[in-house]
Amino acid sequence: MSLRSKDVRQRFDRAADHFDEFDFVHAVTRAGLLARLEPMVVTANTIVDLGCATGTAYKALAKRFRGAQVIGVDQSPRMLQQAAKKKPWLAKYSFVEASADSMPLADQSVDIVFCNQLLPWVDDAPLVFDEVNRILRKDGLFIFASLGPDSFSELRRAWQASDHGEHVSQFSDMHDLGDAAVRAGLSDPVLDVDRLTVTYADTAALFRDLTGCAARNCRAERAVFLTGKDRFAAMSEALQPPGSQATIALELELVYGHCWGSGPRARAGEVRIAPGGIGRRR
């Protein structure tokens, strides 16, 4: 799957003003990440909130890590404008407009990278893992939440009753994310999965929420023309048959993970040997 990065940024820009009204899935996984942080022993002077959106995680991170500098990174300028409005006076919170795979931060300069629901909206997750490992100090923590491949399966099947176009994003499997972490040089990845069922009265409510949290289709493979009324009606009937009083239920697969910085990686052709491993010349 490939995403149109420009479309992703534009959708989040358009959603920024009212994003907090529709980010309940983000709120669930944000709480899940913070709960997983509680028992971890990690000292943090600098934290990156990667894909910070409107900056909702700031207060909890600042409370958990007293005195830490929190840097909100997002590629949507409108999201960062909303985050800036929430910034408490004299708070140690700064903002950087940047792509997650190319951040203007020094090597090994960050203690924690906190990443809530950014990965579903990046085109190349392994590149993000590479960049996180670059900025993360040795033994620093990368903790993230994403969506798994079972998410929106009901909606995907309903669209297949209408046409064979690409309407729903494909999300990375938990094992693929763990493999990407290892390939990037991050160490000891631990991942787990939770489930969340979200219900809607009708398709209008569903698509209002998807639009409000910028979760509409950004796949590069999607049709460039508008979906016709007949196709949309066929999808709606498959999702909620006419006359049905049942609500629409969508199950989301919530993937949580964390791993640790392993220090600078050797450059191509470079070999590193610990001093204790060098024998005495005879």
PDB file of N, CA, C and O in Angstrom, residues 82-152:
ATOM      1  N   GLN A  82      -3.154  24.489  16.382  1.00  0.00           N
ATOM      2  CA  GLN A  82      -4.073  24.123  17.459  1.00  0.00           C
ATOM      3  C   GLN A  82      -3.315  23.689  18.708  1.00  0.00           C
ATOM      4  O   GLN A  82      -3.713  24.012  19.832  1.00  0.00           O
ATOM      5  N   ALA A  83      -2.222  22.962  18.529  1.00  0.00           N
ATOM      6  CA  ALA A  83      -1.415  22.540  19.674  1.00  0.00           C
ATOM      7  C   ALA A  83      -0.829  23.736  20.396  1.00  0.00           C
ATOM      8  O   ALA A  83      -0.771  23.774  21.637  1.00  0.00           O
ATOM      9  N   ALA A  84      -0.401  24.741  19.644  1.00  0.00           N
ATOM     10  CA  ALA A  84       0.179  25.934  20.247  1.00  0.00           C
ATOM     11  C   ALA A  84      -0.830  26.673  21.123  1.00  0.00           C
ATOM     12  O   ALA A  84      -0.469  27.274  22.142  1.00  0.00           O
ATOM     13  N   LYS A  85      -2.098  26.614  20.753  1.00  0.00           N
ATOM     14  CA  LYS A  85      -3.133  27.286  21.549  1.00  0.00           C
ATOM     15  C   LYS A  85      -3.298  26.633  22.913  1.00  0.00           C
ATOM     16  O   LYS A  85      -3.747  27.271  23.864  1.00  0.00           O
ATOM     17  N   LYS A  86      -2.943  25.358  23.017  1.00  0.00           N
ATOM     18  CA  LYS A  86      -3.085  24.631  24.281  1.00  0.00           C
ATOM     19  C   LYS A  86      -1.864  24.778  25.186  1.00  0.00           C
ATOM     20  O   LYS A  86      -1.897  24.355  26.342  1.00  0.00           O
ATOM     21  N   LYS A  87      -0.803  25.333  24.658  1.00  0.00           N
ATOM     22  CA  LYS A  87       0.450  25.381  25.401  1.00  0.00           C
ATOM     23  C   LYS A  87       0.309  26.250  26.647  1.00  0.00           C
ATOM     24  O   LYS A  87       0.000  27.437  26.546  1.00  0.00           O
ATOM     25  N   PRO A  88       0.538  25.691  27.836  1.00  0.00           N
ATOM     26  CA  PRO A  88       0.490  26.502  29.051  1.00  0.00           C
ATOM     27  C   PRO A  88       1.616  27.540  29.063  1.00  0.00           C
ATOM     28  O   PRO A  88       2.654  27.356  28.434  1.00  0.00           O
ATOM     29  N   TRP A  89       1.394  28.624  29.762  1.00  0.00           N
ATOM     30  CA  TRP A  89       2.383  29.679  29.849  1.00  0.00           C
ATOM     31  C   TRP A  89       3.685  29.143  30.458  1.00  0.00           C
ATOM     32  O   TRP A  89       3.685  28.447  31.456  1.00  0.00           O
ATOM     33  N   LEU A  90       4.785  29.434  29.800  1.00  0.00           N
ATOM     34  CA  LEU A  90       6.130  29.026  30.235  1.00  0.00           C
ATOM     35  C   LEU A  90       6.336  27.503  30.197  1.00  0.00           C
ATOM     36  O   LEU A  90       7.305  26.997  30.759  1.00  0.00           O
ATOM     37  N   ALA A  91       5.451  26.792  29.561  1.00  0.00           N
ATOM     38  CA  ALA A  91       5.624  25.336  29.457  1.00  0.00           C
ATOM     39  C   ALA A  91       6.833  25.001  28.585  1.00  0.00           C
ATOM     40  O   ALA A  91       7.154  25.713  27.632  1.00  0.00           O
ATOM     41  N   LYS A  92       7.487  23.903  28.924  1.00  0.00           N
ATOM     42  CA  LYS A  92       8.637  23.444  28.139  1.00  0.00           C
ATOM     43  C   LYS A  92       8.134  22.578  26.979  1.00  0.00           C
ATOM     44  O   LYS A  92       8.346  21.374  26.930  1.00  0.00           O
ATOM     45  N   TYR A  93       7.434  23.244  26.072  1.00  0.00           N
ATOM     46  CA  TYR A  93       6.800  22.558  24.944  1.00  0.00           C
ATOM     47  C   TYR A  93       7.087  23.360  23.689  1.00  0.00           C
ATOM     48  O   TYR A  93       6.761  24.545  23.596  1.00  0.00           O
ATOM     49  N   SER A  94       7.722  22.739  22.726  1.00  0.00           N
ATOM     50  CA  SER A  94       8.023  23.395  21.458  1.00  0.00           C
ATOM     51  C   SER A  94       7.480  22.552  20.316  1.00  0.00           C
ATOM     52  O   SER A  94       7.101  21.391  20.507  1.00  0.00           O
ATOM     53  N   PHE A  95       7.435  23.133  19.115  1.00  0.00           N
ATOM     54  CA  PHE A  95       6.804  22.479  17.987  1.00  0.00           C
ATOM     55  C   PHE A  95       7.723  22.493  16.775  1.00  0.00           C
ATOM     56  O   PHE A  95       8.434  23.470  16.535  1.00  0.00           O
ATOM     57  N   VAL A  96       7.678  21.387  16.027  1.00  0.00           N
ATOM     58  CA  VAL A  96       8.473  21.270  14.808  1.00  0.00           C
ATOM     59  C   VAL A  96       7.567  20.733  13.706  1.00  0.00           C
ATOM     60  O   VAL A  96       6.951  19.672  13.870  1.00  0.00           O
ATOM     61  N   GLU A  97       7.486  21.459  12.594  1.00  0.00           N
ATOM     62  CA  GLU A  97       6.752  20.964  11.440  1.00  0.00           C
ATOM     63  C   GLU A  97       7.712  20.137  10.596  1.00  0.00           C
ATOM     64  O   GLU A  97       8.657  20.660  10.012  1.00  0.00           O
ATOM     65  N   ALA A  98       7.493  18.833  10.560  1.00  0.00           N
ATOM     66  CA  ALA A  98       8.421  17.950   9.859  1.00  0.00           C
ATOM     67  C   ALA A  98       7.759  16.616   9.584  1.00  0.00           C
ATOM     68  O   ALA A  98       6.806  16.209  10.257  1.00  0.00           O
ATOM     69  N   SER A  99       8.305  15.924   8.605  1.00  0.00           N
ATOM     70  CA  SER A  99       7.888  14.559   8.316  1.00  0.00           C
ATOM     71  C   SER A  99       8.521  13.620   9.337  1.00  0.00           C
ATOM     72  O   SER A  99       9.655  13.842   9.796  1.00  0.00           O
ATOM     73  N   ALA A 100       7.817  12.555   9.664  1.00  0.00           N
ATOM     74  CA  ALA A 100       8.315  11.622  10.677  1.00  0.00           C
ATOM     75  C   ALA A 100       9.566  10.881  10.242  1.00  0.00           C
ATOM     76  O   ALA A 100      10.303  10.366  11.092  1.00  0.00           O
ATOM     77  N   ASP A 101       9.832  10.818   8.944  1.00  0.00           N
ATOM     78  CA  ASP A 101      11.026  10.115   8.485  1.00  0.00           C
ATOM     79  C   ASP A 101      12.193  11.061   8.200  1.00  0.00           C
ATOM     80  O   ASP A 101      13.224  10.632   7.686  1.00  0.00           O
ATOM     81  N   SER A 102      12.047  12.333   8.563  1.00  0.00           N
ATOM     82  CA  SER A 102      13.124  13.301   8.354  1.00  0.00           C
ATOM     83  C   SER A 102      12.956  14.456   9.331  1.00  0.00           C
ATOM     84  O   SER A 102      12.439  15.521   8.977  1.00  0.00           O
ATOM     85  N   MET A 103      13.396  14.252  10.557  1.00  0.00           N
ATOM     86  CA  MET A 103      13.214  15.256  11.606  1.00  0.00           C
ATOM     87  C   MET A 103      14.494  16.071  11.802  1.00  0.00           C
ATOM     88  O   MET A 103      15.590  15.500  11.832  1.00  0.00           O
ATOM     89  N   PRO A 104      14.387  17.373  11.951  1.00  0.00           N
ATOM     90  CA  PRO A 104      15.566  18.221  12.153  1.00  0.00           C
ATOM     91  C   PRO A 104      16.058  18.180  13.601  1.00  0.00           C
ATOM     92  O   PRO A 104      16.137  19.202  14.290  1.00  0.00           O
ATOM     93  N   LEU A 105      16.376  16.990  14.068  1.00  0.00           N
ATOM     94  CA  LEU A 105      16.851  16.779  15.426  1.00  0.00           C
ATOM     95  C   LEU A 105      18.182  16.045  15.380  1.00  0.00           C
ATOM     96  O   LEU A 105      18.407  15.211  14.494  1.00  0.00           O
ATOM     97  N   ALA A 106      19.035  16.342  16.327  1.00  0.00           N
ATOM     98  CA  ALA A 106      20.386  15.772  16.335  1.00  0.00           C
ATOM     99  C   ALA A 106      20.359  14.279  16.658  1.00  0.00           C
ATOM    100  O   ALA A 106      19.442  13.776  17.318  1.00  0.00           O
ATOM    101  N   ASP A 107      21.381  13.571  16.208  1.00  0.00           N
ATOM    102  CA  ASP A 107      21.535  12.157  16.525  1.00  0.00           C
ATOM    103  C   ASP A 107      21.574  11.964  18.039  1.00  0.00           C
ATOM    104  O   ASP A 107      22.242  12.722  18.758  1.00  0.00           O
ATOM    105  N   GLN A 108      20.883  10.937  18.512  1.00  0.00           N
ATOM    106  CA  GLN A 108      20.915  10.535  19.926  1.00  0.00           C
ATOM    107  C   GLN A 108      20.636  11.705  20.874  1.00  0.00           C
ATOM    108  O   GLN A 108      21.270  11.834  21.911  1.00  0.00           O
ATOM    109  N   SER A 109      19.654  12.512  20.507  1.00  0.00           N
ATOM    110  CA  SER A 109      19.349  13.694  21.314  1.00  0.00           C
ATOM    111  C   SER A 109      18.047  13.563  22.094  1.00  0.00           C
ATOM    112  O   SER A 109      17.666  14.482  22.826  1.00  0.00           O
ATOM    113  N   VAL A 110      17.365  12.424  21.975  1.00  0.00           N
ATOM    114  CA  VAL A 110      16.023  12.272  22.530  1.00  0.00           C
ATOM    115  C   VAL A 110      15.977  11.060  23.455  1.00  0.00           C
ATOM    116  O   VAL A 110      16.564  10.018  23.165  1.00  0.00           O
ATOM    117  N   ASP A 111      15.262  11.205  24.571  1.00  0.00           N
ATOM    118  CA  ASP A 111      15.152  10.117  25.544  1.00  0.00           C
ATOM    119  C   ASP A 111      13.930   9.237  25.307  1.00  0.00           C
ATOM    120  O   ASP A 111      13.974   8.030  25.550  1.00  0.00           O
ATOM    121  N   ILE A 112      12.824   9.847  24.869  1.00  0.00           N
ATOM    122  CA  ILE A 112      11.596   9.094  24.605  1.00  0.00           C
ATOM    123  C   ILE A 112      10.962   9.624  23.327  1.00  0.00           C
ATOM    124  O   ILE A 112      10.864  10.843  23.129  1.00  0.00           O
ATOM    125  N   VAL A 113      10.538   8.716  22.469  1.00  0.00           N
ATOM    126  CA  VAL A 113       9.681   9.067  21.335  1.00  0.00           C
ATOM    127  C   VAL A 113       8.326   8.430  21.594  1.00  0.00           C
ATOM    128  O   VAL A 113       8.204   7.200  21.678  1.00  0.00           O
ATOM    129  N   PHE A 114       7.323   9.279  21.741  1.00  0.00           N
ATOM    130  CA  PHE A 114       5.940   8.868  22.022  1.00  0.00           C
ATOM    131  C   PHE A 114       5.149   9.062  20.743  1.00  0.00           C
ATOM    132  O   PHE A 114       5.086  10.164  20.199  1.00  0.00           O
ATOM    133  N   CYS A 115       4.551   7.994  20.223  1.00  0.00           N
ATOM    134  CA  CYS A 115       3.975   8.031  18.871  1.00  0.00           C
ATOM    135  C   CYS A 115       2.591   7.383  18.872  1.00  0.00           C
ATOM    136  O   CYS A 115       2.478   6.162  18.856  1.00  0.00           O
ATOM    137  N   ASN A 116       1.559   8.214  18.908  1.00  0.00           N
ATOM    138  CA  ASN A 116       0.185   7.713  19.008  1.00  0.00           C
ATOM    139  C   ASN A 116      -0.546   7.858  17.673  1.00  0.00           C
ATOM    140  O   ASN A 116      -0.881   8.964  17.254  1.00  0.00           O
ATOM    141  N   GLN A 117      -0.779   6.739  17.000  1.00  0.00           N
ATOM    142  CA  GLN A 117      -1.568   6.666  15.778  1.00  0.00           C
ATOM    143  C   GLN A 117      -1.003   7.501  14.621  1.00  0.00           C
ATOM    144  O   GLN A 117      -1.763   8.015  13.790  1.00  0.00           O
ATOM    145  N   LEU A 118       0.302   7.610  14.558  1.00  0.00           N
ATOM    146  CA  LEU A 118       0.941   8.200  13.377  1.00  0.00           C
ATOM    147  C   LEU A 118       1.185   7.144  12.301  1.00  0.00           C
ATOM    148  O   LEU A 118       0.979   7.399  11.108  1.00  0.00           O
ATOM    149  N   LEU A 119       1.610   5.952  12.701  1.00  0.00           N
ATOM    150  CA  LEU A 119       2.066   4.942  11.742  1.00  0.00           C
ATOM    151  C   LEU A 119       1.026   4.559  10.688  1.00  0.00           C
ATOM    152  O   LEU A 119       1.407   4.256   9.549  1.00  0.00           O
ATOM    153  N   PRO A 120      -0.285   4.572  10.995  1.00  0.00           N
ATOM    154  CA  PRO A 120      -1.240   4.246   9.926  1.00  0.00           C
ATOM    155  C   PRO A 120      -1.238   5.246   8.774  1.00  0.00           C
ATOM    156  O   PRO A 120      -1.748   4.940   7.698  1.00  0.00           O
ATOM    157  N   TRP A 121      -0.654   6.423   8.986  1.00  0.00           N
ATOM    158  CA  TRP A 121      -0.745   7.482   7.983  1.00  0.00           C
ATOM    159  C   TRP A 121       0.613   7.863   7.409  1.00  0.00           C
ATOM    160  O   TRP A 121       0.786   8.966   6.883  1.00  0.00           O
ATOM    161  N   VAL A 122       1.589   6.962   7.515  1.00  0.00           N
ATOM    162  CA  VAL A 122       2.878   7.187   6.861  1.00  0.00           C
ATOM    163  C   VAL A 122       3.040   6.167   5.741  1.00  0.00           C
ATOM    164  O   VAL A 122       2.516   5.045   5.828  1.00  0.00           O
ATOM    165  N   ASP A 123       3.739   6.558   4.710  1.00  0.00           N
ATOM    166  CA  ASP A 123       3.864   5.699   3.533  1.00  0.00           C
ATOM    167  C   ASP A 123       4.895   4.600   3.722  1.00  0.00           C
ATOM    168  O   ASP A 123       4.797   3.543   3.111  1.00  0.00           O
ATOM    169  N   ASP A 124       5.883   4.832   4.585  1.00  0.00           N
ATOM    170  CA  ASP A 124       6.970   3.868   4.746  1.00  0.00           C
ATOM    171  C   ASP A 124       7.343   3.789   6.225  1.00  0.00           C
ATOM    172  O   ASP A 124       8.222   4.514   6.695  1.00  0.00           O
ATOM    173  N   ALA A 125       6.672   2.915   6.967  1.00  0.00           N
ATOM    174  CA  ALA A 125       6.926   2.793   8.397  1.00  0.00           C
ATOM    175  C   ALA A 125       8.377   2.445   8.721  1.00  0.00           C
ATOM    176  O   ALA A 125       8.943   2.985   9.679  1.00  0.00           O
ATOM    177  N   PRO A 126       9.057   1.547   7.957  1.00  0.00           N
ATOM    178  CA  PRO A 126      10.458   1.268   8.272  1.00  0.00           C
ATOM    179  C   PRO A 126      11.349   2.500   8.254  1.00  0.00           C
ATOM    180  O   PRO A 126      12.289   2.602   9.054  1.00  0.00           O
ATOM    181  N   LEU A 127      11.083   3.459   7.364  1.00  0.00           N
ATOM    182  CA  LEU A 127      11.867   4.697   7.352  1.00  0.00           C
ATOM    183  C   LEU A 127      11.669   5.479   8.644  1.00  0.00           C
ATOM    184  O   LEU A 127      12.606   6.112   9.151  1.00  0.00           O
ATOM    185  N   VAL A 128      10.450   5.454   9.175  1.00  0.00           N
ATOM    186  CA  VAL A 128      10.179   6.136  10.439  1.00  0.00           C
ATOM    187  C   VAL A 128      10.954   5.465  11.569  1.00  0.00           C
ATOM    188  O   VAL A 128      11.557   6.141  12.413  1.00  0.00           O
ATOM    189  N   PHE A 129      10.977   4.144  11.586  1.00  0.00           N
ATOM    190  CA  PHE A 129      11.741   3.434  12.608  1.00  0.00           C
ATOM    191  C   PHE A 129      13.233   3.768  12.500  1.00  0.00           C
ATOM    192  O   PHE A 129      13.913   3.947  13.517  1.00  0.00           O
ATOM    193  N   ASP A 130      13.752   3.864  11.284  1.00  0.00           N
ATOM    194  CA  ASP A 130      15.148   4.248  11.092  1.00  0.00           C
ATOM    195  C   ASP A 130      15.415   5.629  11.679  1.00  0.00           C
ATOM    196  O   ASP A 130      16.432   5.854  12.352  1.00  0.00           O
ATOM    197  N   GLU A 131      14.509   6.565  11.408  1.00  0.00           N
ATOM    198  CA  GLU A 131      14.699   7.931  11.886  1.00  0.00           C
ATOM    199  C   GLU A 131      14.576   8.006  13.406  1.00  0.00           C
ATOM    200  O   GLU A 131      15.330   8.738  14.064  1.00  0.00           O
ATOM    201  N   VAL A 132      13.657   7.247  13.974  1.00  0.00           N
ATOM    202  CA  VAL A 132      13.521   7.210  15.428  1.00  0.00           C
ATOM    203  C   VAL A 132      14.802   6.679  16.062  1.00  0.00           C
ATOM    204  O   VAL A 132      15.301   7.236  17.050  1.00  0.00           O
ATOM    205  N   ASN A 133      15.363   5.618  15.503  1.00  0.00           N
ATOM    206  CA  ASN A 133      16.599   5.083  16.063  1.00  0.00           C
ATOM    207  C   ASN A 133      17.745   6.080  15.956  1.00  0.00           C
ATOM    208  O   ASN A 133      18.622   6.131  16.818  1.00  0.00           O
ATOM    209  N   ARG A 134      17.731   6.895  14.905  1.00  0.00           N
ATOM    210  CA  ARG A 134      18.792   7.902  14.748  1.00  0.00           C
ATOM    211  C   ARG A 134      18.740   8.948  15.856  1.00  0.00           C
ATOM    212  O   ARG A 134      19.767   9.317  16.420  1.00  0.00           O
ATOM    213  N   ILE A 135      17.557   9.443  16.187  1.00  0.00           N
ATOM    214  CA  ILE A 135      17.459  10.534  17.160  1.00  0.00           C
ATOM    215  C   ILE A 135      17.436  10.031  18.597  1.00  0.00           C
ATOM    216  O   ILE A 135      17.667  10.798  19.537  1.00  0.00           O
ATOM    217  N   LEU A 136      17.173   8.728  18.782  1.00  0.00           N
ATOM    218  CA  LEU A 136      17.010   8.186  20.126  1.00  0.00           C
ATOM    219  C   LEU A 136      18.361   7.834  20.732  1.00  0.00           C
ATOM    220  O   LEU A 136      19.204   7.213  20.087  1.00  0.00           O
ATOM    221  N   ARG A 137      18.563   8.241  21.969  1.00  0.00           N
ATOM    222  CA  ARG A 137      19.811   7.891  22.648  1.00  0.00           C
ATOM    223  C   ARG A 137      19.833   6.397  22.950  1.00  0.00           C
ATOM    224  O   ARG A 137      18.798   5.723  22.939  1.00  0.00           O
ATOM    225  N   LYS A 138      21.007   5.882  23.241  1.00  0.00           N
ATOM    226  CA  LYS A 138      21.132   4.481  23.636  1.00  0.00           C
ATOM    227  C   LYS A 138      20.309   4.251  24.898  1.00  0.00           C
ATOM    228  O   LYS A 138      20.404   5.025  25.859  1.00  0.00           O
ATOM    229  N   ASP A 139      19.476   3.226  24.863  1.00  0.00           N
ATOM    230  CA  ASP A 139      18.562   2.870  25.943  1.00  0.00           C
ATOM    231  C   ASP A 139      17.389   3.837  26.077  1.00  0.00           C
ATOM    232  O   ASP A 139      16.626   3.761  27.052  1.00  0.00           O
ATOM    233  N   GLY A 140      17.228   4.761  25.117  1.00  0.00           N
ATOM    234  CA  GLY A 140      16.022   5.583  25.083  1.00  0.00           C
ATOM    235  C   GLY A 140      14.840   4.743  24.618  1.00  0.00           C
ATOM    236  O   GLY A 140      14.995   3.667  24.032  1.00  0.00           O
ATOM    237  N   LEU A 141      13.647   5.234  24.856  1.00  0.00           N
ATOM    238  CA  LEU A 141      12.427   4.455  24.640  1.00  0.00           C
ATOM    239  C   LEU A 141      11.622   4.982  23.452  1.00  0.00           C
ATOM    240  O   LEU A 141      11.368   6.187  23.340  1.00  0.00           O
ATOM    241  N   PHE A 142      11.221   4.068  22.571  1.00  0.00           N
ATOM    242  CA  PHE A 142      10.252   4.360  21.518  1.00  0.00           C
ATOM    243  C   PHE A 142       8.986   3.592  21.852  1.00  0.00           C
ATOM    244  O   PHE A 142       8.992   2.360  21.923  1.00  0.00           O
ATOM    245  N   ILE A 143       7.884   4.306  22.086  1.00  0.00           N
ATOM    246  CA  ILE A 143       6.621   3.672  22.439  1.00  0.00           C
ATOM    247  C   ILE A 143       5.555   4.178  21.479  1.00  0.00           C
ATOM    248  O   ILE A 143       5.449   5.375  21.211  1.00  0.00           O
ATOM    249  N   PHE A 144       4.768   3.256  20.924  1.00  0.00           N
ATOM    250  CA  PHE A 144       3.858   3.643  19.852  1.00  0.00           C
ATOM    251  C   PHE A 144       2.560   2.840  19.895  1.00  0.00           C
ATOM    252  O   PHE A 144       2.490   1.746  20.469  1.00  0.00           O
ATOM    253  N   ALA A 145       1.530   3.417  19.272  1.00  0.00           N
ATOM    254  CA  ALA A 145       0.263   2.723  19.051  1.00  0.00           C
ATOM    255  C   ALA A 145      -0.122   2.906  17.602  1.00  0.00           C
ATOM    256  O   ALA A 145       0.064   3.972  17.014  1.00  0.00           O
ATOM    257  N   SER A 146      -0.669   1.842  17.015  1.00  0.00           N
ATOM    258  CA  SER A 146      -1.060   1.876  15.608  1.00  0.00           C
ATOM    259  C   SER A 146      -2.334   1.054  15.436  1.00  0.00           C
ATOM    260  O   SER A 146      -2.935   0.586  16.405  1.00  0.00           O
ATOM    261  N   LEU A 147      -2.771   0.908  14.196  1.00  0.00           N
ATOM    262  CA  LEU A 147      -3.903   0.049  13.868  1.00  0.00           C
ATOM    263  C   LEU A 147      -3.394  -1.194  13.163  1.00  0.00           C
ATOM    264  O   LEU A 147      -2.468  -1.121  12.353  1.00  0.00           O
ATOM    265  N   GLY A 148      -4.011  -2.336  13.468  1.00  0.00           N
ATOM    266  CA  GLY A 148      -3.637  -3.588  12.826  1.00  0.00           C
ATOM    267  C   GLY A 148      -4.501  -3.884  11.614  1.00  0.00           C
ATOM    268  O   GLY A 148      -5.500  -3.191  11.347  1.00  0.00           O
ATOM    269  N   PRO A 149      -4.162  -4.908  10.846  1.00  0.00           N
ATOM    270  CA  PRO A 149      -4.814  -5.186   9.560  1.00  0.00           C
ATOM    271  C   PRO A 149      -6.283  -5.578   9.663  1.00  0.00           C
ATOM    272  O   PRO A 149      -7.006  -5.512   8.670  1.00  0.00           O
ATOM    273  N   ASP A 150      -6.758  -5.995  10.839  1.00  0.00           N
ATOM    274  CA  ASP A 150      -8.177  -6.335  10.980  1.00  0.00           C
ATOM    275  C   ASP A 150      -9.075  -5.110  11.099  1.00  0.00           C
ATOM    276  O   ASP A 150     -10.302  -5.233  11.039  1.00  0.00           O
ATOM    277  N   SER A 151      -8.484  -3.942  11.279  1.00  0.00           N
ATOM    278  CA  SER A 151      -9.271  -2.724  11.471  1.00  0.00           C
ATOM    279  C   SER A 151     -10.086  -2.392  10.226  1.00  0.00           C
ATOM    280  O   SER A 151      -9.596  -2.501   9.097  1.00  0.00           O
ATOM    281  N   PHE A 152     -11.330  -2.006  10.436  1.00  0.00           N
ATOM    282  CA  PHE A 152     -12.258  -1.597   9.365  1.00  0.00           C
ATOM    283  C   PHE A 152     -12.548  -2.724   8.382  1.00  0.00           C
ATOM    284  O   PHE A 152     -12.923  -2.464   7.233  1.00  0.00           O
TER     285      PHE A 152
END
